[in-house]
Coordinates of C-alpha atoms and ligand atoms in Angstrom, one line a residue:
Chain J
M660 CA -13.3 -1.6 16.8
L661 CA -14.9 -4.9 16.1
I662 CA -17.2 -6.6 19.3
L663 CA -16.9 -10.7 19.1
D664 CA -18.3 -13.5 21.1
C665 CA -16.0 -15.8 22.3
P666 CA -18.1 -19.3 22.2
Y667 CA -15.8 -20.9 24.9
C668 CA -15.9 -18.9 27.9
G669 CA -18.8 -16.5 26.7
V670 CA -17.7 -13.5 26.5
T671 CA -18.4 -10.5 24.4
A672 CA -15.6 -8.3 24.3
E673 CA -14.2 -5.4 21.8
E674 CA -11.2 -6.6 19.4
T675 CA -8.4 -5.9 22.0
E676 CA -8.8 -8.8 24.4
F677 CA -8.3 -11.1 21.2
H678 CA -6.0 -11.6 18.4
G679 CA -6.8 -11.9 14.3
G680 CA -5.2 -15.4 13.4
G681 CA -6.3 -15.3 9.7
E682 CA -8.5 -17.0 7.1
A683 CA -10.0 -20.2 8.7
H684 CA -10.7 -24.2 7.3
L685 CA -7.1 -23.9 5.7
K686 CA -6.8 -27.4 4.0
R687 CA -3.4 -28.8 4.8
F688 CA -0.9 -29.9 2.3
G689 CA 2.1 -31.6 3.5
P690 CA 4.5 -34.1 2.3
G691 CA 3.3 -36.5 -0.8
S692 CA 1.6 -33.4 -2.0
S693 CA 1.6 -31.8 -4.9
D694 CA 4.4 -28.2 -5.0
E695 CA 1.3 -26.6 -6.2
D696 CA -1.3 -27.3 -3.3
F697 CA 2.0 -26.8 -0.7
E698 CA 2.1 -23.2 -2.1
G699 CA -1.2 -22.8 -2.1
Y700 CA -1.5 -24.0 1.3
L701 CA 1.0 -22.3 2.8
F702 CA 0.3 -18.3 0.6
H703 CA -2.9 -18.1 -1.3
R704 CA -5.2 -16.9 0.8
E705 CA -9.0 -16.0 -0.6
N706 CA -8.7 -12.4 0.8
P707 CA -12.1 -11.1 -0.2
R708 CA -13.8 -8.5 -0.6
G709 CA -17.2 -9.5 1.3
V710 CA -18.2 -12.4 3.6
H711 CA -14.8 -14.2 5.1
F712 CA -14.5 -17.2 7.6
E713 CA -11.7 -16.3 9.8
R714 CA -9.5 -17.6 12.9
W715 CA -9.1 -15.4 16.4
R716 CA -8.0 -16.5 19.9
H717 CA -9.4 -15.3 22.8
V718 CA -5.4 -14.0 24.3
N719 CA -6.7 -11.3 27.0
G720 CA -9.2 -14.3 28.1
C721 CA -9.6 -17.8 28.4
G722 CA -7.0 -18.3 25.4
K723 CA -9.2 -20.5 23.1
W724 CA -9.0 -20.3 19.2
F725 CA -11.9 -19.3 17.5
H726 CA -13.9 -19.2 14.1
V727 CA -15.4 -16.0 13.1
A728 CA -17.7 -15.6 10.3
R729 CA -17.5 -11.4 8.9
D730 CA -18.3 -9.4 5.9
T731 CA -14.8 -7.1 5.3
A732 CA -16.7 -5.0 3.7
T733 CA -19.0 -3.9 6.1
L734 CA -16.8 -5.3 9.3
E735 CA -20.5 -6.5 9.6
V736 CA -19.6 -10.2 11.9
F737 CA -22.4 -12.9 11.8
G738 CA -21.2 -15.1 14.4
S739 CA -18.2 -17.1 15.9
Y740 CA -18.5 -20.8 16.3
S741 CA -16.1 -23.9 17.6
A742 CA -12.7 -24.3 16.3
Q743 CA -13.2 -28.3 16.3
V744 CA -14.6 -27.8 13.0
T745 CA -13.6 -27.9 9.1
E746 CA -16.4 -26.0 7.5
P747 CA -19.3 -23.2 9.3
P748 CA -21.7 -24.8 10.7
Q749 CA -25.3 -25.1 9.2
E750 CA -26.5 -22.5 11.4
I751 CA -24.1 -19.4 10.1
R752 CA -24.4 -20.5 7.0
D753 CA -27.9 -19.8 7.1
A754 CA -27.4 -16.4 8.9
I755 CA -25.1 -15.4 6.4
T756 CA -27.8 -16.0 3.6
A757 CA -30.1 -14.1 5.4
K758 CA -27.9 -10.9 5.2
R759 CA -26.1 -11.5 1.8
P760 CA -28.4 -13.7 -0.7
G761 CA -26.0 -16.3 -2.6
W762 CA -22.6 -15.2 -1.1
R763 CA -19.9 -18.1 -1.9
W764 CA -16.8 -18.4 -0.3
R765 CA -14.8 -21.1 -1.7
E766 CA -16.7 -24.0 -2.0
F767 CA -18.9 -23.2 0.4
A768 CA -22.1 -20.7 0.0
Chain I
M1481 CA -13.2 21.9 -22.5
R1482 CA -9.1 22.9 -22.9
G1483 CA -6.6 20.7 -23.6
I1484 CA -7.5 18.4 -26.1
G1485 CA -3.8 18.5 -28.2
P1486 CA -0.2 19.3 -26.9
M1487 CA -0.9 20.8 -23.2
R1488 CA 0.7 23.8 -22.1
R1489 CA 4.0 24.2 -20.3
Y1490 CA 3.5 25.0 -16.4
S1491 CA 6.5 27.4 -16.0
A1492 CA 6.5 31.0 -13.9
F1493 CA 5.9 32.7 -17.1
A1494 CA 2.7 30.8 -17.2
V1495 CA 2.0 32.0 -13.8
A1496 CA 2.7 35.9 -14.6
R1497 CA 0.9 35.4 -17.4
E1498 CA -2.8 33.9 -15.8
A1499 CA -2.0 36.2 -13.4
A1500 CA -2.4 38.6 -15.1
R1501 CA -5.7 37.4 -16.8
Y1502 CA -7.4 36.6 -13.9
H1503 CA -6.6 32.9 -14.4
S1504 CA -8.8 32.6 -16.7
G1505 CA -6.9 30.8 -19.3
W1506 CA -5.3 27.2 -17.1
E1507 CA -6.2 24.4 -19.0
R1508 CA -7.4 21.4 -17.5
A1509 CA -4.9 18.9 -16.6
W1510 CA -6.0 15.9 -18.0
R1511 CA -9.0 14.8 -20.8
S1512 CA -12.0 12.3 -19.2
P1513 CA -12.4 11.1 -22.9
E1514 CA -15.2 8.1 -23.5
P1515 CA -13.5 4.7 -23.6
K1516 CA -12.7 3.6 -27.0
K1517 CA -13.4 -0.2 -28.1
R1518 CA -10.1 -1.3 -27.8
Y1519 CA -6.6 -0.1 -26.3
D1520 CA -3.2 -2.0 -26.8
V1521 CA -2.7 -1.7 -23.3
I1522 CA -5.1 -1.1 -20.2
I1523 CA -3.6 -0.8 -16.8
V1524 CA -6.5 -1.6 -14.2
G1525 CA -6.3 1.5 -11.1
A1526 CA -4.9 5.1 -11.3
G1527 CA -3.0 5.1 -8.3
G1528 CA 0.7 6.0 -8.6
H1529 CA 1.5 2.6 -10.0
G1530 CA -0.7 2.5 -12.6
L1531 CA 0.3 6.3 -13.6
A1532 CA 3.2 5.5 -13.5
T1533 CA 3.1 2.3 -15.4
A1534 CA 1.2 3.8 -18.3
Y1535 CA 3.8 7.0 -18.4
Y1536 CA 7.0 4.7 -19.1
L1537 CA 5.0 2.8 -21.5
G1538 CA 4.8 5.4 -23.2
K1539 CA 8.3 7.4 -22.4
N1540 CA 10.3 4.5 -22.6
F1541 CA 8.6 2.4 -24.9
G1542 CA 6.7 4.3 -27.1
I1543 CA 3.3 2.3 -26.2
T1544 CA 0.6 5.2 -26.0
N1545 CA -2.7 3.2 -27.2
V1546 CA -3.2 2.9 -23.2
A1547 CA -5.9 3.1 -20.8
I1548 CA -6.1 3.7 -17.0
L1549 CA -9.2 2.5 -15.4
E1550 CA -10.3 3.9 -12.0
K1551 CA -13.6 2.7 -10.4
G1552 CA -13.3 5.7 -8.3
W1553 CA -10.8 9.4 -8.6
L1554 CA -7.8 8.7 -10.1
G1555 CA -5.2 9.0 -6.7
G1556 CA -8.4 8.6 -4.1
G1557 CA -6.3 4.8 -3.2
N1558 CA -3.4 4.7 -1.1
T1559 CA -1.6 7.0 -3.2
G1560 CA -3.8 9.6 -1.6
R1561 CA -4.0 8.3 1.9
N1562 CA -0.6 7.8 2.8
T1563 CA 2.2 9.5 4.7
T1564 CA 4.5 10.4 1.9
I1565 CA 7.9 9.1 3.5
I1566 CA 10.4 8.3 0.6
R1567 CA 13.6 6.8 1.6
S1568 CA 15.2 3.6 -0.1
N1569 CA 17.7 2.2 2.7
Y1570 CA 16.2 -1.5 2.8
L1571 CA 18.0 -4.2 3.6
Q1572 CA 18.1 -6.6 0.1
D1573 CA 19.7 -6.4 -3.2
P1574 CA 16.4 -6.3 -5.3
S1575 CA 14.8 -4.1 -2.7
A1576 CA 17.8 -1.3 -2.6
A1577 CA 17.7 -1.4 -6.5
I1578 CA 14.2 -0.8 -7.1
Y1579 CA 13.4 1.3 -4.6
E1580 CA 17.1 2.9 -5.5
K1581 CA 15.6 3.8 -8.5
A1582 CA 12.3 5.3 -7.1
R1583 CA 14.1 7.6 -4.8
S1584 CA 16.4 9.3 -7.5
L1585 CA 13.7 9.4 -10.1
Y1586 CA 12.2 11.6 -7.5
E1587 CA 15.0 13.8 -7.2
T1588 CA 13.8 15.3 -10.9
M1589 CA 10.1 14.3 -11.1
S1590 CA 9.3 18.0 -11.3
Q1591 CA 11.1 18.4 -14.2
D1592 CA 10.6 15.4 -16.0
L1593 CA 6.8 15.9 -15.7
N1594 CA 6.3 19.7 -15.9
Y1595 CA 5.0 19.3 -12.5
N1596 CA 5.6 20.3 -9.0
V1597 CA 5.7 17.2 -6.8
M1598 CA 7.4 19.3 -3.9
F1599 CA 9.7 16.3 -3.4
S1600 CA 11.6 17.2 0.0
P1601 CA 14.9 15.4 0.5
R1602 CA 14.8 16.8 4.0
G1603 CA 16.5 13.6 5.5
V1604 CA 14.8 10.3 7.0
L1605 CA 16.2 8.7 10.5
M1606 CA 15.0 5.6 11.3
L1607 CA 15.2 5.1 15.1
A1608 CA 16.7 2.1 16.9
Q1609 CA 15.2 1.8 20.4
T1610 CA 16.7 -1.9 21.3
E1611 CA 19.5 -3.5 20.9
H1612 CA 18.3 -5.7 17.9
E1613 CA 17.5 -2.7 15.8
V1614 CA 20.6 -1.4 17.1
R1615 CA 22.3 -4.4 15.5
G1616 CA 19.8 -4.5 12.8
Y1617 CA 19.9 -1.0 11.8
K1618 CA 23.9 -1.3 11.6
R1619 CA 23.9 -4.1 9.5
T1620 CA 21.1 -2.3 6.9
A1621 CA 24.1 0.5 7.0
H1622 CA 26.5 -1.9 5.7
A1623 CA 24.4 -3.8 3.4
N1624 CA 23.4 -0.1 2.1
L1625 CA 27.3 0.4 1.8
L1626 CA 27.7 -2.2 -0.4
Q1627 CA 24.3 -1.3 -2.9
G1628 CA 25.1 1.8 -3.3
V1629 CA 22.9 3.5 -1.1
E1630 CA 23.7 6.9 0.7
T1631 CA 23.2 5.7 4.9
E1632 CA 24.7 5.5 8.0
F1633 CA 23.8 4.4 11.7
V1634 CA 24.0 7.9 13.7
S1635 CA 24.7 7.9 17.4
P1636 CA 22.1 9.2 20.1
Q1637 CA 23.9 12.5 20.1
R1638 CA 23.6 13.1 16.4
V1639 CA 19.8 12.2 16.8
K1640 CA 19.6 15.1 19.2
E1641 CA 20.9 17.6 16.7
L1642 CA 18.9 16.0 14.0
V1643 CA 15.9 16.5 16.6
P1644 CA 15.8 19.1 18.9
I1645 CA 12.3 18.1 20.1
I1646 CA 12.9 14.4 21.1
S1647 CA 13.2 13.1 24.0
L1648 CA 16.2 10.6 24.3
D1649 CA 16.0 8.4 27.4
G1650 CA 12.4 7.9 27.6
P1651 CA 11.8 5.2 29.9
R1652 CA 10.9 2.6 28.3
Y1653 CA 12.1 3.4 25.1
P1654 CA 15.4 4.7 24.8
V1655 CA 16.8 5.9 21.4
L1656 CA 20.1 4.0 21.1
G1657 CA 20.7 5.6 17.6
G1658 CA 19.8 5.7 14.2
L1659 CA 19.9 4.7 10.8
W1660 CA 19.8 8.5 9.1
Q1661 CA 19.0 8.5 5.4
A1662 CA 19.6 12.0 4.3
R1663 CA 18.5 11.6 0.8
G1664 CA 15.2 10.4 1.9
G1665 CA 12.4 12.6 2.4
T1666 CA 8.5 13.5 1.6
G1667 CA 6.5 14.7 -1.9
R1668 CA 3.5 15.8 -2.0
H1669 CA 1.3 12.3 -3.0
D1670 CA -1.4 13.6 -4.6
A1671 CA 0.5 16.2 -6.9
V1672 CA 2.5 12.6 -8.3
A1673 CA -0.9 11.1 -9.2
W1674 CA -2.0 14.5 -11.2
G1675 CA 1.8 14.8 -12.7
Y1676 CA 1.2 11.2 -14.3
A1677 CA -1.8 11.5 -14.9
R1678 CA -1.3 15.3 -16.8
A1679 CA 1.3 13.5 -18.8
C1680 CA -0.6 10.0 -19.6
S1681 CA -2.9 12.3 -21.1
D1682 CA -1.0 14.8 -23.0
M1683 CA 0.7 11.7 -24.6
G1684 CA -2.9 10.3 -26.0
M1685 CA -3.2 8.5 -23.2
D1686 CA -7.2 8.2 -21.6
I1687 CA -7.9 7.8 -18.3
L1688 CA -11.1 6.9 -17.1
Q1689 CA -12.4 8.1 -13.9
K1690 CA -15.6 6.3 -12.5
C1691 CA -14.6 3.3 -14.4
E1692 CA -14.7 -0.2 -12.6
V1693 CA -13.5 -3.2 -14.1
T1694 CA -16.1 -6.2 -13.4
G1695 CA -14.8 -8.7 -14.9
I1696 CA -11.7 -10.4 -17.1
R1697 CA -12.2 -11.5 -20.3
Q1698 CA -9.7 -14.3 -21.5
E1699 CA -9.7 -16.5 -24.2
G1700 CA -7.9 -19.7 -24.4
G1701 CA -5.7 -18.6 -21.6
K1702 CA -5.0 -15.0 -22.8
V1703 CA -6.6 -11.7 -21.6
V1704 CA -8.5 -10.4 -24.7
G1705 CA -10.5 -6.9 -22.3
V1706 CA -12.1 -6.6 -19.4
D1707 CA -15.9 -5.8 -18.4
T1708 CA -16.7 -2.6 -16.8
T1709 CA -19.2 -0.1 -15.1
K1710 CA -18.7 1.6 -19.5
G1711 CA -19.2 -1.7 -21.4
T1712 CA -16.4 -4.3 -22.5
I1713 CA -13.0 -3.1 -23.5
G1714 CA -10.5 -5.0 -25.3
C1715 CA -6.7 -5.0 -25.0
D1716 CA -4.0 -7.1 -25.9
K1717 CA -1.9 -6.5 -22.9
L1718 CA -3.9 -5.9 -19.2
G1719 CA -1.7 -4.5 -15.9
I1720 CA -3.5 -4.7 -12.7
V1721 CA -2.4 -2.3 -10.3
V1722 CA -5.1 -2.2 -7.6
A1723 CA -3.3 -2.3 -4.6
G1724 CA -6.1 -4.0 -1.8
H1725 CA -8.5 -4.7 -4.5
S1726 CA -5.9 -6.8 -6.1
G1727 CA -6.8 -10.4 -4.2
V1728 CA -10.4 -9.3 -5.9
L1729 CA -9.1 -8.9 -9.4
A1730 CA -7.3 -12.1 -9.1
A1731 CA -10.2 -13.7 -8.4
M1732 CA -11.9 -12.5 -11.3
A1733 CA -9.3 -13.9 -13.1
G1734 CA -9.3 -17.2 -11.7
F1735 CA -6.3 -17.1 -9.6
R1736 CA -5.3 -16.3 -5.8
L1737 CA -2.9 -14.3 -4.4
P1738 CA 0.0 -14.7 -1.8
I1739 CA -2.2 -11.4 -0.5
E1740 CA -4.1 -9.8 2.4
S1741 CA -6.3 -6.6 2.2
V1742 CA -5.4 -4.7 5.7
A1743 CA -6.3 -1.5 7.3
L1744 CA -3.5 1.5 7.7
Q1745 CA -4.3 4.4 9.4
A1746 CA -2.8 7.8 9.5
L1747 CA -3.6 11.1 11.0
V1748 CA -2.7 14.5 11.0
S1749 CA -2.8 17.6 14.1
E1750 CA -3.5 20.9 13.5
P1751 CA -0.6 22.9 12.6
I1752 CA 2.2 24.7 14.3
K1753 CA 5.3 26.8 13.8
P1754 CA 8.1 24.5 12.3
C1755 CA 9.6 22.4 15.0
M1756 CA 10.9 19.5 13.3
D1757 CA 12.4 19.3 9.8
I1758 CA 13.5 15.6 9.1
V1759 CA 11.2 12.4 8.9
V1760 CA 11.3 10.4 11.9
M1761 CA 10.5 6.4 11.8
A1762 CA 10.3 5.2 15.2
N1763 CA 9.5 1.0 14.2
T1764 CA 9.5 -0.3 17.9
V1765 CA 6.4 1.8 18.5
H1766 CA 4.9 1.3 14.9
G1767 CA 5.1 5.7 14.7
Y1768 CA 6.3 7.6 12.3
M1769 CA 6.4 11.6 11.8
S1770 CA 7.0 14.2 9.7
Q1771 CA 6.0 17.8 9.7
S1772 CA 3.7 19.2 6.6
D1773 CA 4.8 22.5 4.8
K1774 CA 0.9 23.8 6.6
G1775 CA 2.7 22.3 10.0
E1776 CA 0.8 19.7 10.5
M1777 CA 2.3 16.7 12.0
V1778 CA 1.4 14.0 9.9
I1779 CA 1.5 10.8 11.9
G1780 CA 1.1 7.3 10.8
G1781 CA 1.1 3.6 12.8
G1782 CA 0.9 0.2 12.5
A1783 CA -1.5 -2.0 10.1
D1784 CA -4.2 -3.5 11.9
G1785 CA -4.6 -7.2 12.3
Y1786 CA -7.5 -8.4 10.0
N1787 CA -8.6 -8.6 6.6
N1788 CA -10.3 -5.4 6.0
Y1789 CA -11.6 -3.3 2.9
T1790 CA -13.6 -0.8 4.7
Q1791 CA -10.9 2.3 4.3
R1792 CA -11.4 2.5 8.4
G1793 CA -9.5 0.8 11.3
S1794 CA -9.3 0.9 14.5
F1795 CA -9.3 3.6 17.3
H1796 CA -6.5 1.3 19.4
H1797 CA -3.9 1.1 16.7
I1798 CA -4.3 5.1 16.8
E1799 CA -4.0 5.4 20.9
E1800 CA -1.1 2.7 20.6
T1801 CA 0.6 5.1 18.3
V1802 CA 0.3 8.6 19.8
R1803 CA 0.9 7.4 23.4
A1804 CA 4.0 5.8 22.3
L1805 CA 5.3 8.7 20.5
V1806 CA 4.3 11.3 23.0
E1807 CA 6.8 9.7 25.1
T1808 CA 9.3 9.8 22.8
F1809 CA 8.3 13.6 21.1
P1810 CA 6.7 14.9 24.7
M1811 CA 5.8 18.0 23.3
I1812 CA 3.4 16.9 20.9
S1813 CA 1.5 15.6 24.2
R1814 CA -0.8 18.8 24.2
L1815 CA -1.4 19.0 20.4
K1816 CA -4.9 18.3 18.8
M1817 CA -5.6 15.9 16.4
L1818 CA -7.1 17.1 13.1
R1819 CA -8.1 14.1 11.1
Q1820 CA -7.4 10.7 10.8
W1821 CA -8.0 8.1 7.9
G1822 CA -7.3 5.1 6.6
G1823 CA -6.6 3.1 3.6
I1824 CA -6.4 -0.4 2.6
V1825 CA -3.0 -2.1 2.1
D1826 CA -1.8 -5.3 0.7
M1827 CA 0.4 -7.4 2.4
T1828 CA 2.5 -10.3 1.9
G1829 CA 4.1 -12.3 3.6
D1830 CA 7.9 -11.1 3.3
R1831 CA 7.0 -7.4 2.8
S1832 CA 8.1 -7.2 -0.8
P1833 CA 6.0 -6.8 -3.6
I1834 CA 4.6 -8.8 -6.3
L1835 CA 5.8 -7.6 -10.3
S1836 CA 4.7 -10.0 -12.7
K1837 CA 3.6 -12.4 -15.1
T1838 CA 0.8 -14.1 -14.2
P1839 CA -0.8 -17.2 -15.2
V1840 CA -2.9 -15.2 -17.6
E1841 CA -1.1 -15.0 -20.9
G1842 CA -1.0 -11.5 -21.5
M1843 CA -1.9 -10.3 -17.8
F1844 CA 0.6 -8.9 -15.3
I1845 CA 0.6 -7.6 -11.6
N1846 CA 2.0 -4.9 -9.4
C1847 CA 0.9 -5.1 -6.3
G1848 CA 1.9 -6.1 -2.0
W1849 CA 3.5 -2.6 -2.0
G1850 CA 1.5 -3.0 1.4
T1851 CA 3.0 -0.1 3.7
G1852 CA 5.7 1.1 1.8
G1853 CA 5.1 2.1 -1.7
F1854 CA 4.8 5.6 -2.3
K1855 CA 8.1 5.6 -2.0
A1856 CA 8.4 3.2 -4.6
I1857 CA 6.5 4.4 -7.3
P1858 CA 8.7 5.5 -10.0
G1859 CA 11.0 2.9 -9.8
S1860 CA 7.9 0.5 -9.8
G1861 CA 6.9 2.2 -12.9
W1862 CA 9.5 2.2 -14.5
G1863 CA 10.5 -1.7 -13.7
M1864 CA 6.7 -2.8 -14.5
A1865 CA 6.7 -0.8 -18.2
E1866 CA 9.6 -2.9 -19.1
L1867 CA 8.1 -5.8 -17.9
M1868 CA 4.6 -5.1 -19.7
A1869 CA 6.1 -4.0 -22.8
K1870 CA 9.5 -6.5 -23.2
G1871 CA 8.4 -9.3 -20.8
S1872 CA 11.5 -8.7 -18.3
S1873 CA 12.9 -6.8 -16.2
P1874 CA 16.4 -6.0 -14.3
L1875 CA 14.4 -4.8 -11.7
T1876 CA 11.2 -7.1 -11.5
E1877 CA 13.3 -9.8 -12.3
E1878 CA 13.1 -11.3 -8.6
F1879 CA 9.5 -9.5 -7.6
G1880 CA 7.5 -12.7 -9.7
L1881 CA 4.9 -14.4 -8.1
N1882 CA 7.1 -17.9 -8.6
R1883 CA 9.1 -16.7 -6.1
F1884 CA 6.5 -17.8 -3.0
A1885 CA 6.1 -21.7 -5.1
E1886 CA 10.6 -21.7 -5.1
G1887 CA 11.1 -20.0 -1.6
R1888 CA 12.7 -17.3 -2.9
F1889 CA 11.6 -14.4 -0.7
V1890 CA 13.1 -10.6 -0.5
D1891 CA 12.1 -11.1 3.0
E1892 CA 12.2 -7.5 4.4
S1893 CA 10.0 -8.1 7.3
V1894 CA 12.9 -8.6 9.2
A1895 CA 14.5 -5.6 8.5
A1896 CA 11.6 -2.8 9.0
G1897 CA 9.1 -4.8 10.5
V1898 CA 6.3 -2.5 9.5
A1899 CA 7.5 0.4 7.8
H1900 CA 6.4 3.1 5.2
Ligands
LIG401 C1 -2.1 5.7 6.2 C2 -1.0 5.2 4.4 C3 0.6 5.5 4.9 C4 1.5 5.0 4.4 N1 2.0 5.5 4.5 C5 3.3 6.0 3.3 C6 4.7 6.4 3.8 O1 4.9 6.7 4.3 N2 5.7 5.9 2.4 C7 5.1 5.1 1.8 O2 6.2 4.8 0.1 N3 4.2 4.3 1.1 C8 3.1 4.6 2.3 N4 1.9 4.2 2.4 C9 1.6 2.5 1.5 C10 1.6 3.9 -0.1 O3 -0.2 5.1 0.1 C11 1.0 2.6 -1.1 O4 1.8 1.2 -1.2 C12 0.9 3.0 -2.7 O5 0.1 4.2 -2.6 C13 0.4 2.0 -3.5 O6 -0.1 2.7 -4.4 P1 -0.7 1.9 -5.8 O7 -0.9 2.8 -7.2 O8 -0.5 0.3 -5.9 O9 -2.3 1.9 -5.0 P2 -3.9 3.0 -5.2 O10 -3.4 4.4 -4.8 O11 -4.6 2.2 -4.0 O12 -4.4 2.6 -6.4 C14 -5.1 1.6 -6.6 C15 -6.4 1.7 -7.4 O13 -7.2 1.3 -7.7 C16 -8.4 1.6 -8.0 N5 -9.4 -0.1 -8.5 C17 -9.4 -0.8 -7.3 N6 -10.7 -2.2 -7.9 C18 -10.4 -2.0 -8.9 C19 -11.4 -2.4 -9.9 N7 -12.2 -3.5 -9.9 N8 -11.5 -1.3 -11.0 C20 -10.8 0.2 -11.6 N9 -10.3 0.8 -10.2 C21 -10.0 0.0 -9.1 C22 -8.6 2.0 -6.5 O14 -9.9 2.8 -6.6 C23 -7.5 2.5 -6.8 O15 -7.4 4.2 -7.3 C24 1.0 4.0 3.0 C25 -0.8 3.9 3.0 C26 -1.2 4.3 4.0 C27 -2.8 3.5 3.7
LIG402 ZN1 -13.0 -17.1 25.8

């Protein structure tokens, strides 16, 4: 059972109040992009064993989408942050580095 | 250690012989050798699919210089964690082909492997509890007819005859009929892994347990070996068959997969007297139940909704499954549950597996069986062995990685939702 914080309404609640939305910070490729990029955007996922950035929605609450940084091998949550960013903010990266020195995720570290 | 050289066959006579000498003569079922420097083929993952792949490489193609590398103990992944439902009533033709091949191989597996895998073709009934499901299952029954897979859509009355403990007119989930596959059933999951392992070892293959693959070596775009916790081992061909860990192995080779790993849970009750002699699946409520030979009710639920590698899921999913099943089977409401566990399943978007070449020459992958690959083990091993030995197989043709780029999905998600 995960316990998550909604960065919008400030509620801390267990996972049943939220709904997972999959991998975060996907770069969208559309018309004009290569087939390979389009396939990657649609289907390929990092699916790491370890640090993961993902989207969640506060469905049974304020309804907002937000981001969570989490470890898929331990279920530890490093923090949640706004949906209005394309990369994890520095304080989230620092929080991860404090616990998982040397972590990597795509081009972020 | 005994058991080097050809294995002794199991038989009624062997049981009598051993009984007469206090069971002192049983051999180890497989050898535990040290790794060689190189093999013709390395299979990563000693679950059912990896072991079956190795077995049919030897049996059908005479390729026996093979190692099967397992980071834990063989059969300790999803193969030893599933609810053992075996059926082949899928919607799409490529699925019907590989799952029906598997189901038919299960019928003779005990004889073929000389190992009792306790295949029990007791019949599988998938309940239709909404109008949509009625239509969907009728469509599947028609498709199965064309595919040569024997299934039939049955009435609520027939459902009640098959499953006397069922409540047909539950207020929320009335039973409107069901898709019945009389030749489906269950098997003993561990025995499937052990039986294949024993046969592989007997053909001279090396099963290397506690040997985790940590890197994949390539030269000029071609695979040449793997780094492991027992050193570097060379190979000509590499088969990755690691279910939930497929993404981790793909990352080692420098590519990504259309796969996400999530937890799927199951539980068993205390043993009770025989009360249900078929397998019942209720996909609307994500609940599945059968009774084991020991008398436990074996129950499976739906998958959790987020990426997870911990082999444990969230408790509320268990609660949802049990709540829904109690409405359909009121008599289980007082049962105590004994154990609950989880496995990490590898989900693709179209809910169909991947049996494929990869961007790395000589490296093949078999994954994406998700919540329902136990039933497929022999068919998957058969096709994967052919793919690795010959470069293509009619069974695996439609399950290549290229289907995503080309939009040729083998869409079973509409047909079955999340089903075992
Ligand atoms: C709770 C549950 C219920 C299920 N119920 C059913 C059912 O009723 N019917 C059905 O058909 N299917 C069912 N399934 C699905 C089925 O269990 C799987 O699809 C199938 O067992 C997958 O087999 P496998 O050999 O691919 O994987 P696994 O058995 O998981 O084997 C993969 C192996 O790879 C090893 N490995 C991973 N990484 C490495 C590495 N780096 N180096 C070396 N080894 C590695 C793992 O340790 C593991 O032993 C269920 C699954 C679960 C979890
Ligand atoms: Zn909120």
